[in-house]
Coordinates of C-alpha atoms in Angstrom, one line a residue:
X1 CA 3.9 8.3 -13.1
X2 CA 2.5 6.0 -15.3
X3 CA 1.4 6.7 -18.9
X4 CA -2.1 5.1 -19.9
X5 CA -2.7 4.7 -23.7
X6 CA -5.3 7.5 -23.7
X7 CA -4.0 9.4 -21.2
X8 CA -5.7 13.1 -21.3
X9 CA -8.3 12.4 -23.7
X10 CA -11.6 11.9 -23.4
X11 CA -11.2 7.9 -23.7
X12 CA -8.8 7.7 -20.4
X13 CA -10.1 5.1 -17.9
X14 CA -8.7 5.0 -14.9
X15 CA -7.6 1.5 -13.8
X16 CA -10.2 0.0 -11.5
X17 CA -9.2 -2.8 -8.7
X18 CA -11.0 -6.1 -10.2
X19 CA -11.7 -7.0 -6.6
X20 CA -13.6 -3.8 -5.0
X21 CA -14.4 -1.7 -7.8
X22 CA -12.2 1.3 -6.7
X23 CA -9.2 3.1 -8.3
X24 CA -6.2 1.3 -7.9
X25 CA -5.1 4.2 -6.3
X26 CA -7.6 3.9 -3.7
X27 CA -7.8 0.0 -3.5
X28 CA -7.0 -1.6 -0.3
X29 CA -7.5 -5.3 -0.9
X30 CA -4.2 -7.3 -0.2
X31 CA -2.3 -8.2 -2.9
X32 CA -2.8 -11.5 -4.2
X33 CA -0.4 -14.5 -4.2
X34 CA 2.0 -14.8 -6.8
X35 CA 1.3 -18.4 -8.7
X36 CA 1.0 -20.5 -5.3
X37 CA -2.4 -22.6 -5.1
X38 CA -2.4 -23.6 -1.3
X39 CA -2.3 -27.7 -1.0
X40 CA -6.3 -28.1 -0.1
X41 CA -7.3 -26.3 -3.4
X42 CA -5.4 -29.1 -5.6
X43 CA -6.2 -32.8 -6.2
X44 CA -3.5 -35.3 -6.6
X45 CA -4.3 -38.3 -8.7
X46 CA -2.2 -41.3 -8.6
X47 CA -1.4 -44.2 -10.8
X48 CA 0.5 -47.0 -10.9
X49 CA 2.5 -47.4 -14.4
X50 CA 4.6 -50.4 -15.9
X51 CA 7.7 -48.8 -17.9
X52 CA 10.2 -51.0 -20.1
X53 CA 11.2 -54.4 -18.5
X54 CA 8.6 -54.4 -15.9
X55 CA 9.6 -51.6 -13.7
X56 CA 7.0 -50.4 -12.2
X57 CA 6.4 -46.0 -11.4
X58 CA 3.9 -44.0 -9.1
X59 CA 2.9 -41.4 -11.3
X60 CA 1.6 -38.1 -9.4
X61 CA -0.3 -35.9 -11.9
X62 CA -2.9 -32.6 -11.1
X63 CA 0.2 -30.8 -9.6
X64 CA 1.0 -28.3 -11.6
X65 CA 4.8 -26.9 -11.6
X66 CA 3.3 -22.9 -11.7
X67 CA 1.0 -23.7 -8.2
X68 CA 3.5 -25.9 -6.5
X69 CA 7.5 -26.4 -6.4
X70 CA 7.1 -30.0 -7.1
X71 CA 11.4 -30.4 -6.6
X72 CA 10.9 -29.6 -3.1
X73 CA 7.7 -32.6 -3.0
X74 CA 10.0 -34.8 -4.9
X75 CA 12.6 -35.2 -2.5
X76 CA 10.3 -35.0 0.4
X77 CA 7.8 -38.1 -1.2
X78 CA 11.4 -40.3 -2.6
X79 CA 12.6 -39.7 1.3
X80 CA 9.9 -41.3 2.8
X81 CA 9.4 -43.9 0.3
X82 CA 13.0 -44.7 0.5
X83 CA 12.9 -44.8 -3.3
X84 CA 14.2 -42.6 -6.2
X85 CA 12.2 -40.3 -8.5
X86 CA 12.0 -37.5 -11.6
X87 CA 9.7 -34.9 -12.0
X88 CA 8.2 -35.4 -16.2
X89 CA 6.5 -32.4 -17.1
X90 CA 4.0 -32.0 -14.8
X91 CA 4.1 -35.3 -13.3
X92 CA 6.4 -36.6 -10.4
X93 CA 7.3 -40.3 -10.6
X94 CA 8.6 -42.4 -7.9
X95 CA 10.1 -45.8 -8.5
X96 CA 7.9 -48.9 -7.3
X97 CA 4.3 -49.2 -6.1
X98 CA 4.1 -46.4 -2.8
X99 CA 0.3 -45.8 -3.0
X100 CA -0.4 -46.4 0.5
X101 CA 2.8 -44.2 1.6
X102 CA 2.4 -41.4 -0.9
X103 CA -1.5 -40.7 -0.6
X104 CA -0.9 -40.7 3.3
X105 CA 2.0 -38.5 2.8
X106 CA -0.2 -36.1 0.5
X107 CA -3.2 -36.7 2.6
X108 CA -0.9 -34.8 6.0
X109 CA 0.4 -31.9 3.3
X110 CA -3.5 -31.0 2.6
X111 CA -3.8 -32.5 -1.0
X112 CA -6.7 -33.8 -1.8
X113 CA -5.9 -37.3 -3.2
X114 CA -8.1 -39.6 -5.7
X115 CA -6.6 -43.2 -6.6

């Protein structure tokens, strides 16, 4: 059993489901996902970047690293550009200009893409 802050007194509110309305103890909604956004809920936009000495980067921003396991992406995306590539904060870079290639790529997953 659980012990509410006001439990017993006149101020104890039972927990309500935020969904429904009922007790938690009564609630029957499913439980919701932990963290993941499915692919069609998230935009991807792309960019092409110039680093030091002229290499050039995709960037891959609006993919967040709570919603997605952008490791997993990475190696997917550098495997069919035949390129390598980091994950920077919440961006994934792969090395040279793969537009074409990684908004197709994205496009099959069920990103939405813009760029």
């Amino acid at each position: 059993m659980i012990m509410r802050l006001f439990a017993g007194t006149p101020f104890d509110i039972p927990p309500k489901c935020d969904g429904c309305g009922l007790l938690e103890a009564d609630c029957k909604c499913p439980p919701l996902p932990v963290g993941r956004i499915p692919p069609n809920q998230q935009t991807a936009k792309l960019t092409v970047e110039k680093r030091k000495k002229g290499k050039v980067v995709t960037v891959i921003r609006g993919l967040s690293e709570r919603a997605n396991y952008l490791p997993a992406l990475l190696s997917q995306l550098k495997s069919q550009c035949g390129a390598g590539g980091t994950i920077q904060e919440d961006c994934v870079e792969i090395q040279g200009e793969h537009l074409d290639l990684i908004r197709k790529a994205l496009s099959e997953m069920g990103y939405g893409v813009k760029g």
